[in-house]
mmCIF file of C-alpha atoms in Angstrom:
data_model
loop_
_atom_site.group_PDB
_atom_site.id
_atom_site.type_symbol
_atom_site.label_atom_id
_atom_site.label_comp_id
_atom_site.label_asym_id
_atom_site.label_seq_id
_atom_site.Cartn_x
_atom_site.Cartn_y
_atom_site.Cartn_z
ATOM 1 C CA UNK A 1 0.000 0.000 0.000
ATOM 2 C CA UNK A 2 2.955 1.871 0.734
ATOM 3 C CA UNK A 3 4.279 1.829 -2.818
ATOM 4 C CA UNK A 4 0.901 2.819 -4.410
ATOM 5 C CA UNK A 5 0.402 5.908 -1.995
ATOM 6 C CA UNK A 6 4.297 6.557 -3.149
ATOM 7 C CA UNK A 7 3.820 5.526 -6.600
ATOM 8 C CA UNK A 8 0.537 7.746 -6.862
ATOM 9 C CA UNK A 9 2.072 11.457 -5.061
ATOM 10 C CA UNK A 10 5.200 11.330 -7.360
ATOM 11 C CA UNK A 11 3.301 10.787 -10.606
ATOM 12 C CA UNK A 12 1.059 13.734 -9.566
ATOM 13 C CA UNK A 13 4.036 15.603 -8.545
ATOM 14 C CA UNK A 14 5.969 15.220 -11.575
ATOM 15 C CA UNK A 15 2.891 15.785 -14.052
ATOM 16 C CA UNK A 16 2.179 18.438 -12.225
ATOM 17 C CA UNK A 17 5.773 19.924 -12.878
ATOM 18 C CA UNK A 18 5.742 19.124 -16.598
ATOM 19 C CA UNK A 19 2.240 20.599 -17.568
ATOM 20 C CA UNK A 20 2.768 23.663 -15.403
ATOM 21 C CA UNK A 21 6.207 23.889 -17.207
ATOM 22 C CA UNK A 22 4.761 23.462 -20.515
ATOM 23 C CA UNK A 23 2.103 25.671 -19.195
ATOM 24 C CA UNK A 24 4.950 28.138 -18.793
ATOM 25 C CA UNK A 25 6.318 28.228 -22.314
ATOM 26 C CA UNK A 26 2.766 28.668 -23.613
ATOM 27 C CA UNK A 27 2.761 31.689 -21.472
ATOM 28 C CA UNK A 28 5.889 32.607 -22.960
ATOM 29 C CA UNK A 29 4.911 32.048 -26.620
ATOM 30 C CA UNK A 30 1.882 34.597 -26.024
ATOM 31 C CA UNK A 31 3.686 37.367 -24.145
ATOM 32 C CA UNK A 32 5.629 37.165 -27.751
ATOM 33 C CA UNK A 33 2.969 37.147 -29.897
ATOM 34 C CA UNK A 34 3.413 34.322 -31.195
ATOM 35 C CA UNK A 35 0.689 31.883 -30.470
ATOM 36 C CA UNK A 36 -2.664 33.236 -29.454
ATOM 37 C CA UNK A 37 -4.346 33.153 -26.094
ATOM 38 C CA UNK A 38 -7.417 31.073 -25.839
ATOM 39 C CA UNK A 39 -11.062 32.539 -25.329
ATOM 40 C CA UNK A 40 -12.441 32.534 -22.180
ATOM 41 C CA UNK A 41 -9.153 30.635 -20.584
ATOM 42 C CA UNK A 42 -8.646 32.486 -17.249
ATOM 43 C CA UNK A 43 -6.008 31.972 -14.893
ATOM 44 C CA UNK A 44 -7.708 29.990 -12.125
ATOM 45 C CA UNK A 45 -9.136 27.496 -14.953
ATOM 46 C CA UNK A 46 -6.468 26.595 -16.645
ATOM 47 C CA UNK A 47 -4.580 25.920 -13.025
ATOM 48 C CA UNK A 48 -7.704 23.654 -12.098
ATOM 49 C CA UNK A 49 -7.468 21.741 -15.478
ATOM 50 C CA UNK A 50 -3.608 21.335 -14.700
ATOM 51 C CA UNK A 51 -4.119 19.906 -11.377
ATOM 52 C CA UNK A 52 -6.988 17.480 -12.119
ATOM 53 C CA UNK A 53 -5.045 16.860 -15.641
ATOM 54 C CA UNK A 54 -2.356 15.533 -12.805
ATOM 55 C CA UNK A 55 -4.144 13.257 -10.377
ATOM 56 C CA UNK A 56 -6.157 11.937 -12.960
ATOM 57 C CA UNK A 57 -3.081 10.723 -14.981
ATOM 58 C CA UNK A 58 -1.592 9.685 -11.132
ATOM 59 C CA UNK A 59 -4.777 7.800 -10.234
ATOM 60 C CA UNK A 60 -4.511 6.081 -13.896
ATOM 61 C CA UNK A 61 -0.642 4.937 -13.435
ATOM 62 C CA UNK A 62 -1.577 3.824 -10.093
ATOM 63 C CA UNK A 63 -4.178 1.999 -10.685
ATOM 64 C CA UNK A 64 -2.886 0.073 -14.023
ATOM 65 C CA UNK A 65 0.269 -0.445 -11.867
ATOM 66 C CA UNK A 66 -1.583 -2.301 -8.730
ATOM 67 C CA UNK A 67 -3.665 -4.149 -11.429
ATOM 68 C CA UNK A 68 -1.305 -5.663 -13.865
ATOM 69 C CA UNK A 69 2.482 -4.751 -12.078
ATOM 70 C CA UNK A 70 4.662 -3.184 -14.342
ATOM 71 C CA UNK A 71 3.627 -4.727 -17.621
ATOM 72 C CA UNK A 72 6.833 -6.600 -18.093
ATOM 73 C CA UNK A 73 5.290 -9.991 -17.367
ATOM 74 C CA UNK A 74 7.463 -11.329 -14.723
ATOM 75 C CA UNK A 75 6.076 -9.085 -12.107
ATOM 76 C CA UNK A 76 2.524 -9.749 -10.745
ATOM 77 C CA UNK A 77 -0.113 -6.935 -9.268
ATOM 78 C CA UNK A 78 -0.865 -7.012 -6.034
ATOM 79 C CA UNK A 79 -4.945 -8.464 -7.508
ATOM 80 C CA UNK A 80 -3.450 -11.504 -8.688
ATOM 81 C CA UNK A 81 -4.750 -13.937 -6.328
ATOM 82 C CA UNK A 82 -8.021 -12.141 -5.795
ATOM 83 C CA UNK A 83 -8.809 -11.009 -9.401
ATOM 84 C CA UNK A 84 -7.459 -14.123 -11.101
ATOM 85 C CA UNK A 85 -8.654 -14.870 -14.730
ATOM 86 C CA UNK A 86 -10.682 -11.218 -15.141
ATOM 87 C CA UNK A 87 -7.653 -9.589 -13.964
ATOM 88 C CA UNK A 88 -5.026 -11.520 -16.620
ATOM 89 C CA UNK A 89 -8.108 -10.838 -19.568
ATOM 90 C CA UNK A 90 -7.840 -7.748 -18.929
ATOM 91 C CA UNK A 91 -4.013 -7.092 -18.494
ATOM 92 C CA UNK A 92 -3.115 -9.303 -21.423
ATOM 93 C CA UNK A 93 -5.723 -8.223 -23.495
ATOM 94 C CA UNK A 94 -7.007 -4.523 -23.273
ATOM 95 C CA UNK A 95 -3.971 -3.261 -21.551
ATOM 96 C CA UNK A 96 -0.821 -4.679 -22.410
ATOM 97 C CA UNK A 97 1.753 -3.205 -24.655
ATOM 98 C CA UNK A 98 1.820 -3.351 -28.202
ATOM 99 C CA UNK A 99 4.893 -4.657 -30.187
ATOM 100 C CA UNK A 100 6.782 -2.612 -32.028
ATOM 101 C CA UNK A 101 6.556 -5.935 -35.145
ATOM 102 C CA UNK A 102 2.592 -4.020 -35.284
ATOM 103 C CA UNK A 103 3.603 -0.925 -36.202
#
């Protein structure tokens, strides 16, 4: 539980740091006239969309790490001896990574 809670604050953290960085340079790119502000954006709602932007994407990691492990196939989720077959169908089939042979 330890690791999720972990797992979960520095995935916020660090998408939080990235989108308000890239936040930044689109800040930067208007003050120079070179990209154009959007209508109707104010301050405190693009901040909001950052911030929910970043515990959604943390809730996401966390939870597809606690489900299927770390997608590498020799390491288990913590669900493996509850979930069983639902929980391989749906690692293995809707959420595991695609080869690069498919592309």
């Amino acid at each position: 539980m330890k690791a999720d809670v972990s797992l979960a604050l520095s995935i916020a953290a660090s998408s939080l740091l990235v989108l308000g960085v890239l936040h930044g340079l689109q800040l930067l790119l208007i003050h120079f006239k070179l990209l154009a502000p959007a209508p109707g954006a104010t301050r405190q709602a693009v901040w909001s969309c950052i911030i929910l932007n970043s515990i959604t994407l943390a809730a996401a990691c966390s939870t597809y790490f606690q489900l299927c492990g770390n997608g590498s196939g020799s390491s288990q989720g913590l669900a493996t001896v509850s979930a069983g077959f639902l929980q391989e169908g749906v690692c293995l089939r809707y959420l595991a990574p695609i080869p690069t042979t498919e592309y």
